[in-house]
Amino acid sequence: MEMQKELVVGGVELKWDLTTGQVLFEGGDVVFFWVSAMKTFFDTINEITGEEATNLVLEATGFRQGIIVGEGFKKMKEINTSNVVAWLSDTYVPAGWGYVRVEKMDVETKKFTLYIKDDWEYKMNKLGAKEKQGIFVPAHYAGVFTGLFGRNFWYEIVEYQSDSNPYTIVKYFPSDMNIQQNIRQMVRKQEAKQIQQLESLVAEKTKMLQDLVKELSSPLIPVLDGIVVVPLIGRYDEDRAEDLIMNTLSNLPKYQARYVLLDLTGLNKEISPYTAELIDKLGSAARLLGVEVILVGISAELAMVITETLTGLKKYECLQTLQHGIYYALGKSGRRIV
């Protein structure tokens, strides 16, 4: 039984050593894969990294593999602009990469136009339910030219092979553009996307926190029928003041309130003219709804502040504790706690 076979196709030498299981293509180790198996490989990458990252991986891999091929054949075959046309077809057609030819070539500027038909990536993409365009193969040939001529080449796809177009047409040209730049651009884009997602998350959590603070900073607590308590805590700016007034006035009818006890205990002596104006504004609005406002939690220090500087609050009934305020409201309504 003959254990070693050789075959020359289009000037390309292939060898099979059936004893060792080695396959050589122009002296280099190769393996064969079904197109469907390659599709599984590419689909797995896409599943793990996402389509955008997958496209960059395929482009970068195709380009870098092309450089290896170009540099290798440059040494073996002494490829230049005089023989690159024949070499390209003679090498890639026997390798199962589909039909490829150089249709246009500018020797001086080293610009090439490739016509590619039925390459393995095109066949692979046709197996999928979703229409996809080739990335690996066009980038691979850019890498091949880069390896052959020792300067960076890039590409522009004119049109893809389809039912109406028999070829994928790609222009290749020397360029400062390289795959490293694409990778950095992709990384920056991903970083920007992550930052944007983080900012959105922060904004969402901030709004949730602000809503919670609003809810906690302007509570309306019903204690008995017709009597509600509104505790005032800390300093009030324009936003907090508006929230307090709107929340209080909109909920008074809900509780059928006749008395609102504004508990100033949490303010201590921190009643600024702005807070005093807030209290007066809330009291005037509540009065229009038929609700009486009573100030409770008045310490001796706070009583002095109201007497000396915040005289506008003297028109409201002021009591020392919340308990006193509840008893007062009950008394005015003709009720008492038994």
mmCIF file of C-alpha atoms in Angstrom:
data_model
loop_
_atom_site.group_PDB
_atom_site.id
_atom_site.type_symbol
_atom_site.label_atom_id
_atom_site.label_comp_id
_atom_site.label_asym_id
_atom_site.label_seq_id
_atom_site.Cartn_x
_atom_site.Cartn_y
_atom_site.Cartn_z
ATOM 1 C CA MET A 1 0.000 0.000 0.000
ATOM 2 C CA GLU A 2 1.444 3.329 -1.052
ATOM 3 C CA MET A 3 1.575 5.602 1.973
ATOM 4 C CA GLN A 4 2.720 8.861 0.341
ATOM 5 C CA LYS A 5 1.025 10.687 -2.483
ATOM 6 C CA GLU A 6 1.960 13.801 -4.423
ATOM 7 C CA LEU A 7 -0.056 16.030 -6.675
ATOM 8 C CA VAL A 8 0.704 19.215 -8.584
ATOM 9 C CA VAL A 9 -2.265 21.462 -9.347
ATOM 10 C CA GLY A 10 -1.738 24.684 -11.266
ATOM 11 C CA GLY A 11 1.939 24.619 -10.368
ATOM 12 C CA VAL A 12 1.187 24.147 -6.660
ATOM 13 C CA GLU A 13 2.590 21.025 -5.015
ATOM 14 C CA LEU A 14 0.502 19.037 -2.550
ATOM 15 C CA LYS A 15 1.761 16.028 -0.606
ATOM 16 C CA TRP A 16 0.015 13.552 1.655
ATOM 17 C CA ASP A 17 1.965 11.344 4.020
ATOM 18 C CA LEU A 18 -0.603 8.757 5.057
ATOM 19 C CA THR A 19 1.809 7.242 7.572
ATOM 20 C CA THR A 20 2.183 10.376 9.680
ATOM 21 C CA GLY A 21 -1.116 12.027 8.713
ATOM 22 C CA GLN A 22 0.754 15.063 7.418
ATOM 23 C CA VAL A 23 -0.537 17.179 4.527
ATOM 24 C CA LEU A 24 1.788 19.695 2.861
ATOM 25 C CA PHE A 25 0.836 22.625 0.645
ATOM 26 C CA GLU A 26 3.954 24.033 -1.016
ATOM 27 C CA GLY A 27 5.960 22.553 1.847
ATOM 28 C CA GLY A 28 3.809 23.942 4.639
ATOM 29 C CA ASP A 29 1.528 21.974 6.969
ATOM 30 C CA VAL A 30 -2.164 22.373 6.143
ATOM 31 C CA VAL A 31 -5.482 20.933 7.287
ATOM 32 C CA PHE A 32 -8.824 20.628 5.523
ATOM 33 C CA PHE A 33 -12.141 21.781 6.970
ATOM 34 C CA TRP A 34 -15.657 21.564 5.688
ATOM 35 C CA VAL A 35 -17.144 24.988 4.999
ATOM 36 C CA SER A 36 -19.974 24.115 7.389
ATOM 37 C CA ALA A 37 -17.406 23.410 10.122
ATOM 38 C CA MET A 38 -15.841 26.843 9.592
ATOM 39 C CA LYS A 39 -19.308 28.364 9.864
ATOM 40 C CA THR A 40 -19.682 26.748 13.299
ATOM 41 C CA PHE A 41 -16.335 28.237 14.313
ATOM 42 C CA PHE A 42 -17.273 31.738 13.156
ATOM 43 C CA ASP A 43 -20.778 31.511 14.641
ATOM 44 C CA THR A 44 -19.272 30.579 18.003
ATOM 45 C CA ILE A 45 -17.035 33.650 17.968
ATOM 46 C CA ASN A 46 -20.047 35.790 17.120
ATOM 47 C CA GLU A 47 -22.081 34.230 19.933
ATOM 48 C CA ILE A 48 -19.371 34.992 22.487
ATOM 49 C CA THR A 49 -18.165 38.425 21.390
ATOM 50 C CA GLY A 50 -21.037 39.930 19.389
ATOM 51 C CA GLU A 51 -21.248 40.799 15.711
ATOM 52 C CA GLU A 52 -19.203 43.992 15.762
ATOM 53 C CA ALA A 53 -16.284 42.446 17.620
ATOM 54 C CA THR A 54 -16.524 39.305 15.474
ATOM 55 C CA ASN A 55 -16.190 41.347 12.290
ATOM 56 C CA LEU A 56 -13.058 42.989 13.644
ATOM 57 C CA VAL A 57 -11.621 39.613 14.711
ATOM 58 C CA LEU A 58 -12.248 38.163 11.238
ATOM 59 C CA GLU A 59 -10.758 41.197 9.503
ATOM 60 C CA ALA A 60 -7.689 41.244 11.746
ATOM 61 C CA THR A 61 -7.170 37.477 11.490
ATOM 62 C CA GLY A 62 -7.616 37.406 7.720
ATOM 63 C CA PHE A 63 -5.203 40.298 7.275
ATOM 64 C CA ARG A 64 -2.511 38.858 9.544
ATOM 65 C CA GLN A 65 -2.782 35.403 8.005
ATOM 66 C CA GLY A 66 -2.409 37.049 4.600
ATOM 67 C CA ILE A 67 0.841 38.686 5.715
ATOM 68 C CA ILE A 68 2.231 35.263 6.655
ATOM 69 C CA VAL A 69 1.270 33.861 3.249
ATOM 70 C CA GLY A 70 2.660 36.874 1.389
ATOM 71 C CA GLU A 71 5.969 36.878 3.231
ATOM 72 C CA GLY A 72 6.323 33.106 2.808
ATOM 73 C CA PHE A 73 5.695 33.048 -0.926
ATOM 74 C CA LYS A 74 7.817 36.143 -1.486
ATOM 75 C CA LYS A 75 10.809 34.126 -0.317
ATOM 76 C CA MET A 76 9.835 30.909 -2.147
ATOM 77 C CA LYS A 77 8.638 32.307 -5.467
ATOM 78 C CA GLU A 78 10.169 35.794 -5.576
ATOM 79 C CA ILE A 79 6.775 37.327 -6.247
ATOM 80 C CA ASN A 80 6.617 40.857 -7.693
ATOM 81 C CA THR A 81 4.314 42.864 -9.942
ATOM 82 C CA SER A 82 5.474 40.857 -12.962
ATOM 83 C CA ASN A 83 4.213 37.492 -11.708
ATOM 84 C CA VAL A 84 1.725 38.275 -8.953
ATOM 85 C CA VAL A 85 -1.272 37.955 -11.308
ATOM 86 C CA ALA A 86 -0.599 34.350 -12.268
ATOM 87 C CA TRP A 87 0.674 33.407 -8.842
ATOM 88 C CA LEU A 88 -2.474 34.617 -7.059
ATOM 89 C CA SER A 89 -4.873 32.461 -9.092
ATOM 90 C CA ASP A 90 -2.515 29.464 -9.288
ATOM 91 C CA THR A 91 -2.097 29.440 -5.510
ATOM 92 C CA TYR A 92 -5.567 30.146 -4.161
ATOM 93 C CA VAL A 93 -7.708 28.219 -6.634
ATOM 94 C CA PRO A 94 -6.023 24.835 -5.842
ATOM 95 C CA ALA A 95 -6.306 25.646 -2.124
ATOM 96 C CA GLY A 96 -10.110 25.734 -2.381
ATOM 97 C CA TRP A 97 -10.445 29.463 -1.847
ATOM 98 C CA GLY A 98 -12.587 29.912 -4.937
ATOM 99 C CA TYR A 99 -11.885 31.834 -8.103
ATOM 100 C CA VAL A 100 -9.753 34.992 -7.918
ATOM 101 C CA ARG A 101 -8.038 37.094 -10.541
ATOM 102 C CA VAL A 102 -6.322 40.442 -10.791
ATOM 103 C CA GLU A 103 -8.419 42.369 -13.272
ATOM 104 C CA LYS A 104 -6.648 45.715 -13.030
ATOM 105 C CA MET A 105 -3.167 46.516 -11.842
ATOM 106 C CA ASP A 106 -1.229 49.780 -11.742
ATOM 107 C CA VAL A 107 2.420 48.750 -11.537
ATOM 108 C CA GLU A 108 3.695 52.190 -10.554
ATOM 109 C CA THR A 109 1.241 52.842 -7.730
ATOM 110 C CA LYS A 110 0.825 49.148 -6.875
ATOM 111 C CA LYS A 111 -2.950 49.340 -6.979
ATOM 112 C CA PHE A 112 -4.853 46.134 -7.647
ATOM 113 C CA THR A 113 -8.471 45.294 -8.371
ATOM 114 C CA LEU A 114 -9.448 41.739 -7.520
ATOM 115 C CA TYR A 115 -12.435 39.822 -8.828
ATOM 116 C CA ILE A 116 -13.370 37.100 -6.329
ATOM 117 C CA LYS A 117 -16.030 34.457 -6.935
ATOM 118 C CA ASP A 118 -17.426 31.604 -4.833
ATOM 119 C CA ASP A 119 -14.770 31.856 -2.135
ATOM 120 C CA TRP A 120 -15.218 29.705 0.948
ATOM 121 C CA GLU A 121 -16.417 32.605 3.088
ATOM 122 C CA TYR A 122 -19.136 33.426 0.563
ATOM 123 C CA LYS A 123 -20.241 29.769 0.580
ATOM 124 C CA MET A 124 -20.155 29.740 4.383
ATOM 125 C CA ASN A 125 -22.303 32.846 4.653
ATOM 126 C CA LYS A 126 -24.800 31.383 2.188
ATOM 127 C CA LEU A 127 -25.379 28.544 4.669
ATOM 128 C CA GLY A 128 -26.713 30.962 7.273
ATOM 129 C CA ALA A 129 -30.269 32.186 7.561
ATOM 130 C CA LYS A 130 -29.052 35.781 7.882
ATOM 131 C CA GLU A 131 -27.465 37.474 4.903
ATOM 132 C CA LYS A 132 -23.824 38.362 5.660
ATOM 133 C CA GLN A 133 -20.993 39.856 3.629
ATOM 134 C CA GLY A 134 -17.427 38.607 3.384
ATOM 135 C CA ILE A 135 -14.834 40.099 5.733
ATOM 136 C CA PHE A 136 -12.092 37.541 6.248
ATOM 137 C CA VAL A 137 -11.226 36.901 2.573
ATOM 138 C CA PRO A 138 -11.064 40.543 1.381
ATOM 139 C CA ALA A 139 -8.883 41.445 4.391
ATOM 140 C CA HIS A 140 -6.738 38.360 3.787
ATOM 141 C CA TYR A 141 -5.710 39.509 0.307
ATOM 142 C CA ALA A 142 -4.804 42.932 1.747
ATOM 143 C CA GLY A 143 -2.473 41.083 4.107
ATOM 144 C CA VAL A 144 -1.072 39.038 1.205
ATOM 145 C CA PHE A 145 -0.115 42.178 -0.725
ATOM 146 C CA THR A 146 1.339 43.653 2.482
ATOM 147 C CA GLY A 147 3.546 40.585 2.961
ATOM 148 C CA LEU A 148 4.570 40.402 -0.719
ATOM 149 C CA PHE A 149 5.558 44.014 -1.190
ATOM 150 C CA GLY A 150 6.730 44.964 2.310
ATOM 151 C CA ARG A 151 4.383 47.912 2.763
ATOM 152 C CA ASN A 152 0.942 48.208 4.244
ATOM 153 C CA PHE A 153 -1.994 47.608 1.919
ATOM 154 C CA TRP A 154 -5.660 48.178 2.623
ATOM 155 C CA TYR A 155 -8.842 47.562 0.673
ATOM 156 C CA GLU A 156 -12.173 48.982 -0.471
ATOM 157 C CA ILE A 157 -15.026 46.699 -1.456
ATOM 158 C CA VAL A 158 -16.723 47.966 -4.608
ATOM 159 C CA GLU A 159 -19.488 45.369 -4.602
ATOM 160 C CA TYR A 160 -20.235 41.978 -3.114
ATOM 161 C CA GLN A 161 -21.099 38.801 -4.949
ATOM 162 C CA SER A 162 -24.825 38.234 -5.048
ATOM 163 C CA ASP A 163 -27.522 36.775 -7.262
ATOM 164 C CA SER A 164 -27.199 39.849 -9.497
ATOM 165 C CA ASN A 165 -23.405 40.329 -9.173
ATOM 166 C CA PRO A 166 -21.235 37.333 -10.147
ATOM 167 C CA TYR A 167 -18.121 38.685 -8.398
ATOM 168 C CA THR A 168 -17.005 40.403 -5.244
ATOM 169 C CA ILE A 169 -14.900 43.297 -6.560
ATOM 170 C CA VAL A 170 -12.255 44.705 -4.228
ATOM 171 C CA LYS A 171 -9.709 47.476 -4.729
ATOM 172 C CA TYR A 172 -6.334 47.174 -2.977
ATOM 173 C CA PHE A 173 -3.903 50.026 -2.491
ATOM 174 C CA PRO A 174 -0.962 51.145 -0.312
ATOM 175 C CA SER A 175 -2.308 52.918 2.743
ATOM 176 C CA ASP A 176 -1.365 54.171 6.188
ATOM 177 C CA MET A 177 -4.540 52.500 7.388
ATOM 178 C CA ASN A 178 -3.810 49.286 9.247
ATOM 179 C CA ILE A 179 -5.538 46.706 11.369
ATOM 180 C CA GLN A 180 -4.012 48.052 14.598
ATOM 181 C CA GLN A 181 -5.801 51.336 14.021
ATOM 182 C CA ASN A 182 -9.065 49.480 13.508
ATOM 183 C CA ILE A 183 -8.526 47.559 16.729
ATOM 184 C CA ARG A 184 -7.762 50.742 18.697
ATOM 185 C CA GLN A 185 -10.794 52.417 17.161
ATOM 186 C CA MET A 186 -12.936 49.451 18.126
ATOM 187 C CA VAL A 187 -11.566 49.495 21.688
ATOM 188 C CA ARG A 188 -12.239 53.229 21.994
ATOM 189 C CA LYS A 189 -15.744 52.727 20.615
ATOM 190 C CA GLN A 190 -16.421 49.929 23.097
ATOM 191 C CA GLU A 191 -15.019 52.042 25.939
ATOM 192 C CA ALA A 192 -17.232 54.951 24.895
ATOM 193 C CA LYS A 193 -20.209 52.597 24.745
ATOM 194 C CA GLN A 194 -19.425 51.227 28.195
ATOM 195 C CA ILE A 195 -19.027 54.750 29.573
ATOM 196 C CA GLN A 196 -22.350 55.728 28.012
ATOM 197 C CA GLN A 197 -24.024 52.668 29.534
ATOM 198 C CA LEU A 198 -22.457 53.494 32.908
ATOM 199 C CA GLU A 199 -23.597 57.110 32.664
ATOM 200 C CA SER A 200 -27.117 55.951 31.806
ATOM 201 C CA LEU A 201 -27.081 53.589 34.775
ATOM 202 C CA VAL A 202 -25.805 56.356 37.078
ATOM 203 C CA ALA A 203 -28.475 58.727 35.756
ATOM 204 C CA GLU A 204 -31.163 56.093 36.293
ATOM 205 C CA LYS A 205 -29.988 55.324 39.844
ATOM 206 C CA THR A 206 -29.632 59.047 40.591
ATOM 207 C CA LYS A 207 -33.205 59.676 39.488
ATOM 208 C CA MET A 208 -34.407 56.765 41.626
ATOM 209 C CA LEU A 209 -32.503 58.220 44.573
ATOM 210 C CA GLN A 210 -33.860 61.700 43.910
ATOM 211 C CA ASP A 211 -37.409 60.339 43.734
ATOM 212 C CA LEU A 212 -36.844 58.471 46.988
ATOM 213 C CA VAL A 213 -35.417 61.586 48.645
ATOM 214 C CA LYS A 214 -38.418 63.584 47.435
ATOM 215 C CA GLU A 215 -40.773 60.973 48.818
ATOM 216 C CA LEU A 216 -38.983 60.849 52.161
ATOM 217 C CA SER A 217 -38.348 64.585 52.451
ATOM 218 C CA SER A 218 -41.989 65.591 52.002
ATOM 219 C CA PRO A 219 -44.076 62.913 53.746
ATOM 220 C CA LEU A 220 -47.696 63.400 54.697
ATOM 221 C CA ILE A 221 -48.618 61.338 57.767
ATOM 222 C CA PRO A 222 -52.274 60.913 58.779
ATOM 223 C CA VAL A 223 -52.489 60.498 62.553
ATOM 224 C CA LEU A 224 -56.227 60.834 63.244
ATOM 225 C CA ASP A 225 -59.329 61.572 61.191
ATOM 226 C CA GLY A 226 -58.924 65.030 59.716
ATOM 227 C CA ILE A 227 -55.446 65.531 61.206
ATOM 228 C CA VAL A 228 -52.195 65.049 59.276
ATOM 229 C CA VAL A 229 -48.576 65.720 60.182
ATOM 230 C CA VAL A 230 -45.920 67.054 57.807
ATOM 231 C CA PRO A 231 -42.390 66.907 59.285
ATOM 232 C CA LEU A 232 -39.910 69.481 57.982
ATOM 233 C CA ILE A 233 -36.326 68.240 57.993
ATOM 234 C CA GLY A 234 -33.093 70.027 57.057
ATOM 235 C CA ARG A 235 -32.652 72.890 54.638
ATOM 236 C CA TYR A 236 -35.089 73.597 51.810
ATOM 237 C CA ASP A 237 -34.098 74.832 48.395
ATOM 238 C CA GLU A 238 -36.454 75.716 45.561
ATOM 239 C CA ASP A 239 -36.905 72.111 44.363
ATOM 240 C CA ARG A 240 -37.525 70.658 47.842
ATOM 241 C CA ALA A 241 -39.882 73.478 48.685
ATOM 242 C CA GLU A 242 -41.937 72.956 45.534
ATOM 243 C CA ASP A 243 -42.088 69.192 46.153
ATOM 244 C CA LEU A 244 -43.247 69.765 49.742
ATOM 245 C CA ILE A 245 -46.011 72.186 48.762
ATOM 246 C CA MET A 246 -47.268 70.092 45.811
ATOM 247 C CA ASN A 247 -47.207 66.825 47.736
ATOM 248 C CA THR A 248 -48.977 68.332 50.754
ATOM 249 C CA LEU A 249 -51.685 70.219 48.878
ATOM 250 C CA SER A 250 -52.449 67.371 46.478
ATOM 251 C CA ASN A 251 -52.913 64.870 49.327
ATOM 252 C CA LEU A 252 -54.947 66.989 51.746
ATOM 253 C CA PRO A 253 -58.283 66.165 50.032
ATOM 254 C CA LYS A 254 -57.338 62.475 50.006
ATOM 255 C CA TYR A 255 -57.156 62.414 53.812
ATOM 256 C CA GLN A 256 -60.062 64.870 54.238
ATOM 257 C CA ALA A 257 -57.689 66.925 56.369
ATOM 258 C CA ARG A 258 -58.923 69.854 58.443
ATOM 259 C CA TYR A 259 -55.685 70.415 60.358
ATOM 260 C CA VAL A 260 -52.079 70.200 59.166
ATOM 261 C CA LEU A 261 -49.413 70.019 61.839
ATOM 262 C CA LEU A 262 -46.099 71.289 60.446
ATOM 263 C CA ASP A 263 -43.511 69.638 62.691
ATOM 264 C CA LEU A 264 -40.438 71.910 62.870
ATOM 265 C CA THR A 265 -38.498 69.656 65.244
ATOM 266 C CA GLY A 266 -36.127 68.566 62.473
ATOM 267 C CA LEU A 267 -35.237 72.174 61.682
ATOM 268 C CA ASN A 268 -33.896 72.998 65.162
ATOM 269 C CA LYS A 269 -32.872 76.648 64.762
ATOM 270 C CA GLU A 270 -32.300 76.326 61.006
ATOM 271 C CA ILE A 271 -35.255 78.376 59.825
ATOM 272 C CA SER A 272 -33.998 80.711 57.158
ATOM 273 C CA PRO A 273 -36.128 83.494 55.680
ATOM 274 C CA TYR A 274 -36.619 81.212 52.648
ATOM 275 C CA THR A 275 -37.957 78.373 54.837
ATOM 276 C CA ALA A 276 -40.204 80.823 56.703
ATOM 277 C CA GLU A 277 -41.566 82.014 53.354
ATOM 278 C CA LEU A 278 -42.152 78.359 52.393
ATOM 279 C CA ILE A 279 -44.132 77.746 55.598
ATOM 280 C CA ASP A 280 -46.201 80.872 55.068
ATOM 281 C CA LYS A 281 -46.875 79.964 51.432
ATOM 282 C CA LEU A 282 -47.967 76.465 52.404
ATOM 283 C CA GLY A 283 -50.174 77.843 55.194
ATOM 284 C CA SER A 284 -51.888 80.346 52.902
ATOM 285 C CA ALA A 285 -52.560 77.712 50.244
ATOM 286 C CA ALA A 286 -53.882 75.228 52.818
ATOM 287 C CA ARG A 287 -56.202 77.891 54.242
ATOM 288 C CA LEU A 288 -57.778 78.290 50.791
ATOM 289 C CA LEU A 289 -58.632 74.582 50.972
ATOM 290 C CA GLY A 290 -60.250 75.054 54.351
ATOM 291 C CA VAL A 291 -57.349 73.520 56.247
ATOM 292 C CA GLU A 292 -55.740 75.143 59.286
ATOM 293 C CA VAL A 293 -51.956 75.014 59.676
ATOM 294 C CA ILE A 294 -50.472 74.561 63.150
ATOM 295 C CA LEU A 295 -46.756 74.835 63.863
ATOM 296 C CA VAL A 296 -45.434 72.285 66.356
ATOM 297 C CA GLY A 297 -41.981 71.333 67.641
ATOM 298 C CA ILE A 298 -41.239 74.914 68.694
ATOM 299 C CA SER A 299 -38.225 75.004 71.023
ATOM 300 C CA ALA A 300 -37.363 78.020 73.196
ATOM 301 C CA GLU A 301 -34.570 78.974 70.795
ATOM 302 C CA LEU A 302 -36.872 78.668 67.801
ATOM 303 C CA ALA A 303 -39.540 80.728 69.534
ATOM 304 C CA MET A 304 -36.971 83.534 69.954
ATOM 305 C CA VAL A 305 -36.006 83.360 66.274
ATOM 306 C CA ILE A 306 -39.655 83.578 65.206
ATOM 307 C CA THR A 307 -40.324 86.476 67.592
ATOM 308 C CA GLU A 308 -37.251 88.489 66.568
ATOM 309 C CA THR A 309 -36.787 87.845 62.841
ATOM 310 C CA LEU A 310 -39.564 85.676 61.449
ATOM 311 C CA THR A 311 -42.548 87.630 62.657
ATOM 312 C CA GLY A 312 -44.630 86.466 59.702
ATOM 313 C CA LEU A 313 -44.995 83.076 61.382
ATOM 314 C CA LYS A 314 -46.510 84.554 64.525
ATOM 315 C CA LYS A 315 -49.960 84.464 62.899
ATOM 316 C CA TYR A 316 -49.961 80.652 63.090
ATOM 317 C CA GLU A 317 -50.760 78.699 66.217
ATOM 318 C CA CYS A 318 -47.384 77.568 67.581
ATOM 319 C CA LEU A 319 -47.066 74.701 70.070
ATOM 320 C CA GLN A 320 -44.117 73.077 71.765
ATOM 321 C CA THR A 321 -44.620 69.423 70.811
ATOM 322 C CA LEU A 322 -46.456 67.283 68.286
ATOM 323 C CA GLN A 323 -48.544 65.841 71.108
ATOM 324 C CA HIS A 324 -49.706 69.319 72.075
ATOM 325 C CA GLY A 325 -50.615 69.985 68.465
ATOM 326 C CA ILE A 326 -52.742 66.836 68.211
ATOM 327 C CA TYR A 327 -54.577 67.681 71.420
ATOM 328 C CA TYR A 328 -55.134 71.240 70.206
ATOM 329 C CA ALA A 329 -56.550 70.081 66.840
ATOM 330 C CA LEU A 330 -58.801 67.562 68.555
ATOM 331 C CA GLY A 331 -60.062 70.223 70.921
ATOM 332 C CA LYS A 332 -60.886 72.616 68.103
ATOM 333 C CA SER A 333 -62.803 69.870 66.307
ATOM 334 C CA GLY A 334 -64.788 69.043 69.452
ATOM 335 C CA ARG A 335 -63.082 65.710 70.081
ATOM 336 C CA ARG A 336 -60.727 64.307 72.686
ATOM 337 C CA ILE A 337 -58.710 61.179 73.320
ATOM 338 C CA VAL A 338 -60.329 58.953 75.920
#
